[in-house]
Short mmCIF file of C-alpha atoms in Angstrom, two decimals:
data_model
loop_
_atom_site.label_atom_id
_atom_site.label_comp_id
_atom_site.label_asym_id
_atom_site.label_seq_id
_atom_site.Cartn_x
_atom_site.Cartn_y
_atom_site.Cartn_z
CA MET A 765 0.00 0.00 0.00
CA ARG A 766 1.39 3.33 -1.00
CA CYS A 767 0.96 6.35 1.24
CA ASN A 768 1.34 9.84 -0.07
CA ILE A 769 2.79 12.24 2.49
CA HIS A 770 2.10 15.88 1.79
CA ARG A 771 4.11 18.61 3.39
CA ASP A 772 2.04 21.20 5.15
CA ASP A 773 3.74 24.56 4.76
CA HIS A 774 1.43 26.01 7.39
CA ALA A 775 2.19 23.45 10.09
CA ALA A 776 3.17 24.80 13.52
CA PRO A 777 6.92 25.12 14.11
CA SER A 778 8.67 22.61 16.35
CA ALA A 779 8.39 23.37 20.04
CA ARG A 780 11.97 22.27 20.65
CA PRO A 781 14.26 25.22 21.40
CA PRO A 782 17.36 25.45 19.21
CA LEU A 783 20.40 23.67 20.62
CA ASP A 784 23.96 24.98 20.50
CA ALA A 785 24.63 22.42 17.76
CA ASP A 786 21.97 24.01 15.60
CA LEU A 787 23.72 27.40 15.70
CA SER A 788 26.61 28.48 13.58
CA PRO A 789 29.88 29.53 15.29
CA THR A 790 29.06 33.18 14.57
CA GLN A 791 25.59 32.89 16.16
CA GLN A 792 27.04 31.11 19.20
CA GLN A 793 29.58 33.90 19.68
CA GLU A 794 26.84 36.56 19.45
CA GLU A 795 24.73 34.83 22.11
CA GLU A 796 27.67 34.47 24.45
CA THR A 797 28.50 38.16 24.21
CA ASP A 798 27.17 40.00 27.29
CA VAL A 799 25.98 43.40 26.11
CA HIS A 800 25.26 45.90 28.93
CA PHE A 801 23.69 49.31 28.45
CA GLU A 802 23.75 51.89 31.26
CA PRO A 803 20.31 53.56 31.54
CA VAL A 804 20.28 57.28 30.92
CA ILE A 805 17.73 57.85 33.73
CA LYS A 806 17.58 55.65 36.82
CA LEU A 807 13.89 55.33 37.69
CA THR A 808 14.70 54.10 41.19
CA GLU A 809 16.03 57.51 42.22
CA GLN A 810 13.54 59.52 44.28
CA VAL A 811 13.28 63.28 44.16
CA GLU A 812 12.74 64.78 47.61
CA THR A 813 9.79 67.18 47.67
CA LYS A 814 9.87 70.06 50.15
CA THR A 815 6.56 71.14 51.71
CA LEU A 816 8.10 73.82 53.97
CA GLU A 817 6.40 72.01 56.86
CA GLU A 818 9.38 69.87 57.83
CA ASP A 819 10.16 71.95 60.95
CA GLU A 820 6.58 72.10 62.20
CA ASP A 821 4.25 69.86 64.20
CA ALA A 822 0.51 69.59 63.64
CA ILE A 823 -1.23 70.49 66.90
CA PHE A 824 -4.68 70.32 65.29
CA LYS A 825 -6.07 68.55 62.22
CA MET A 826 -9.67 68.23 61.07
CA ARG A 827 -11.54 67.85 57.78
CA ALA A 828 -13.51 70.89 56.61
CA LYS A 829 -14.61 72.94 53.62
CA LEU A 830 -13.16 76.42 53.02
CA PHE A 831 -14.75 79.43 51.30
CA ARG A 832 -13.56 82.93 50.41
CA PHE A 833 -15.69 86.03 49.87
CA ASP A 834 -15.34 87.48 46.38
CA ASN A 835 -15.77 91.24 46.60
CA THR A 836 -16.20 91.56 42.83
CA SER A 837 -19.20 89.25 42.55
CA ASN A 838 -20.25 89.88 46.15
CA GLU A 839 -20.66 86.17 46.88
CA TRP A 840 -18.97 83.25 48.64
CA LYS A 841 -16.84 80.94 46.50
CA GLU A 842 -15.57 77.51 47.49
CA ARG A 843 -11.81 77.32 47.87
CA GLY A 844 -11.41 73.66 48.66
CA THR A 845 -12.15 70.65 50.84
CA GLY A 846 -9.47 68.94 52.91
CA ASP A 847 -7.74 68.87 56.29
CA VAL A 848 -7.32 72.20 58.05
CA ARG A 849 -4.25 72.11 60.29
CA LEU A 850 -2.60 74.30 62.89
CA LEU A 851 1.17 73.92 62.54
CA GLN A 852 3.55 74.97 65.31
CA HIS A 853 7.21 75.65 64.58
CA ARG A 854 9.52 73.57 66.78
CA VAL A 855 11.92 76.45 67.46
CA THR A 856 9.91 79.69 67.38
CA LYS A 857 6.68 78.03 68.66
CA LYS A 858 4.72 80.23 66.26
CA VAL A 859 1.50 78.74 64.89
CA ARG A 860 0.07 79.13 61.42
CA LEU A 861 -3.06 77.77 59.71
CA VAL A 862 -2.51 75.63 56.62
CA MET A 863 -5.12 73.88 54.53
CA ARG A 864 -4.56 71.76 51.41
CA ARG A 865 -7.11 70.50 48.91
CA ASP A 866 -7.82 66.79 48.72
CA LYS A 867 -5.96 64.79 46.01
CA THR A 868 -4.04 67.74 44.50
CA LEU A 869 -2.71 68.90 47.93
CA LYS A 870 -2.71 72.46 46.59
CA VAL A 871 -2.59 75.02 49.39
CA CYS A 872 -5.88 76.91 49.76
CA ALA A 873 -5.11 78.68 53.06
CA ASN A 874 -1.81 79.66 54.63
CA HIS A 875 -1.56 82.42 57.23
CA MET A 876 -0.30 83.15 60.72
CA VAL A 877 -2.86 82.97 63.51
CA SER A 878 -2.67 86.56 64.76
CA SER A 879 -4.25 88.02 67.88
CA ASP A 880 -6.41 90.48 65.92
CA MET A 881 -8.38 87.71 64.18
CA ARG A 882 -11.91 87.08 65.44
CA LEU A 883 -13.85 83.94 64.63
CA GLN A 884 -17.41 85.08 64.02
CA PRO A 885 -20.31 82.60 63.78
CA ASN A 886 -21.73 82.29 60.29
CA ILE A 887 -25.36 83.41 60.17
CA GLY A 888 -27.72 80.45 60.18
CA SER A 889 -25.06 77.83 60.97
CA ASP A 890 -23.63 76.46 64.21
CA ARG A 891 -20.82 74.57 62.47
CA SER A 892 -18.99 77.32 60.61
CA TRP A 893 -16.83 80.37 61.34
CA VAL A 894 -15.90 83.54 59.45
CA TRP A 895 -12.70 85.57 59.91
CA LYS A 896 -10.58 88.16 58.13
CA VAL A 897 -6.95 87.62 57.08
CA ALA A 898 -4.62 90.52 56.31
CA ALA A 899 -2.13 88.36 54.39
CA ASP A 900 -2.95 84.88 53.14
CA TYR A 901 0.05 83.21 51.48
CA SER A 902 -1.78 80.50 49.55
CA GLU A 903 -1.33 82.71 46.48
CA ASN A 904 1.64 84.73 45.32
CA PRO A 905 1.63 87.63 46.09
CA PRO A 906 -0.28 87.25 49.40
CA THR A 907 -3.81 88.62 49.48
CA SER A 908 -6.21 90.03 52.03
CA GLU A 909 -9.15 87.65 52.42
CA THR A 910 -12.40 87.05 54.24
CA LEU A 911 -12.56 83.32 54.85
CA ALA A 912 -15.29 80.98 56.06
CA ILE A 913 -14.82 77.39 57.17
CA ARG A 914 -17.53 74.74 57.63
CA PHE A 915 -17.21 71.53 59.64
CA ALA A 916 -19.25 68.34 59.77
CA ASN A 917 -20.93 69.31 63.05
CA SER A 918 -21.00 71.94 65.79
CA GLU A 919 -18.72 69.86 68.05
CA ASN A 920 -15.94 69.95 65.46
CA ALA A 921 -16.49 73.66 64.89
CA ASN A 922 -16.19 74.41 68.62
CA GLU A 923 -13.04 72.29 68.89
CA PHE A 924 -11.48 74.28 66.03
CA LYS A 925 -12.37 77.58 67.74
CA LYS A 926 -10.80 76.39 70.98
CA LYS A 927 -7.54 75.37 69.28
CA PHE A 928 -7.50 78.54 67.16
CA GLU A 929 -7.74 80.78 70.21
CA ARG A 930 -5.02 78.78 72.01
CA ALA A 931 -2.78 79.35 68.97
CA GLN A 932 -3.47 83.09 69.16
CA LYS A 933 -2.26 83.14 72.77
CA ALA A 934 0.84 81.13 71.88
CA ASN A 935 1.73 83.57 69.09
CA THR A 936 1.57 86.55 71.44
CA GLY A 937 4.01 84.89 73.81
CA GLU A 938 1.37 84.20 76.44
CA VAL A 939 1.95 81.08 78.50
CA VAL A 940 -0.69 78.58 77.40
CA PRO A 941 -1.56 76.04 80.09
CA ASP A 942 -1.63 72.34 79.35
CA GLU A 943 -4.98 71.17 77.99
CA ASP A 944 -5.56 68.88 80.97
CA GLU A 945 -4.83 71.75 83.38
CA GLU A 946 -7.10 74.02 81.38
CA LYS A 947 -9.88 71.44 81.56
CA GLU A 948 -9.49 71.17 85.33
CA GLU A 949 -9.68 74.96 85.67
CA GLU A 950 -12.86 75.04 83.58
CA GLU A 951 -14.42 72.33 85.73
CA GLU A 952 -13.50 74.23 88.91
CA GLU A 953 -15.04 77.42 87.48
CA GLU A 954 -18.22 75.53 86.63
CA GLU A 955 -18.40 74.12 90.17
CA GLU A 956 -17.97 77.62 91.63
CA GLU A 957 -20.72 78.95 89.39
CA GLU A 958 -23.03 76.10 90.45
CA LYS A 959 -22.31 76.87 94.11
CA GLU A 960 -23.11 80.57 93.58
CA VAL A 961 -26.38 79.69 91.87
CA ALA A 962 -27.27 77.31 94.73
CA LYS A 963 -26.56 80.02 97.33
CA LYS A 964 -28.77 82.51 95.49
CA GLU A 965 -31.59 79.97 95.34
CA GLU A 966 -31.27 79.37 99.12
CA VAL A 967 -31.48 83.11 99.76
CA VAL A 968 -34.64 83.38 97.66
CA ILE A 969 -36.24 80.47 99.50
CA GLU A 970 -35.38 82.02 102.91
CA GLU A 971 -36.86 85.37 101.85
CA LYS A 972 -40.11 83.65 100.80
CA LYS A 973 -40.33 81.95 104.20
CA ASP A 974 -39.95 85.25 105.98
#
């Protein structure tokens, strides 16, 4: 019986890798040559980014939304949402307010906490404050701004006000008591006030008896 074998030009190539014996002397020499190229740019090198906050410690940090008043359009405009922080310099002990936008980390507020600033409650809200800034350095050159900040709730807003006013005292050189000591003093003052109220009530009751 005669079998006709046809060659299939489209058959898959052999899976066997070429052996050294299959290569010519020139090809073997080329494969043995170790060619090394020095990269122009080493991607493993890291570029250190300066934030100008390296010598400061965050003594307060809380998420909020910041607004600025536009005098031209006579309306409030959103400046950004992110963490508002009070940063204290390790050497000078001066405190400044810095806020960066989420994701981009672009500065949207940057000013010293001066003694002439007054946090005023925003009309119709118990979780926001308004204050004026003579020189805000989030833009170059610095600008005079009226800022408003809004927190998630009134508790956060009150905590910010407390820390803000402590920073004002620190920047004037006033000795700021430890927070635990300050809390004890507040509790003692409350107790004294309660005692005074109780005494007044006793006097009223005695007068009614007479």
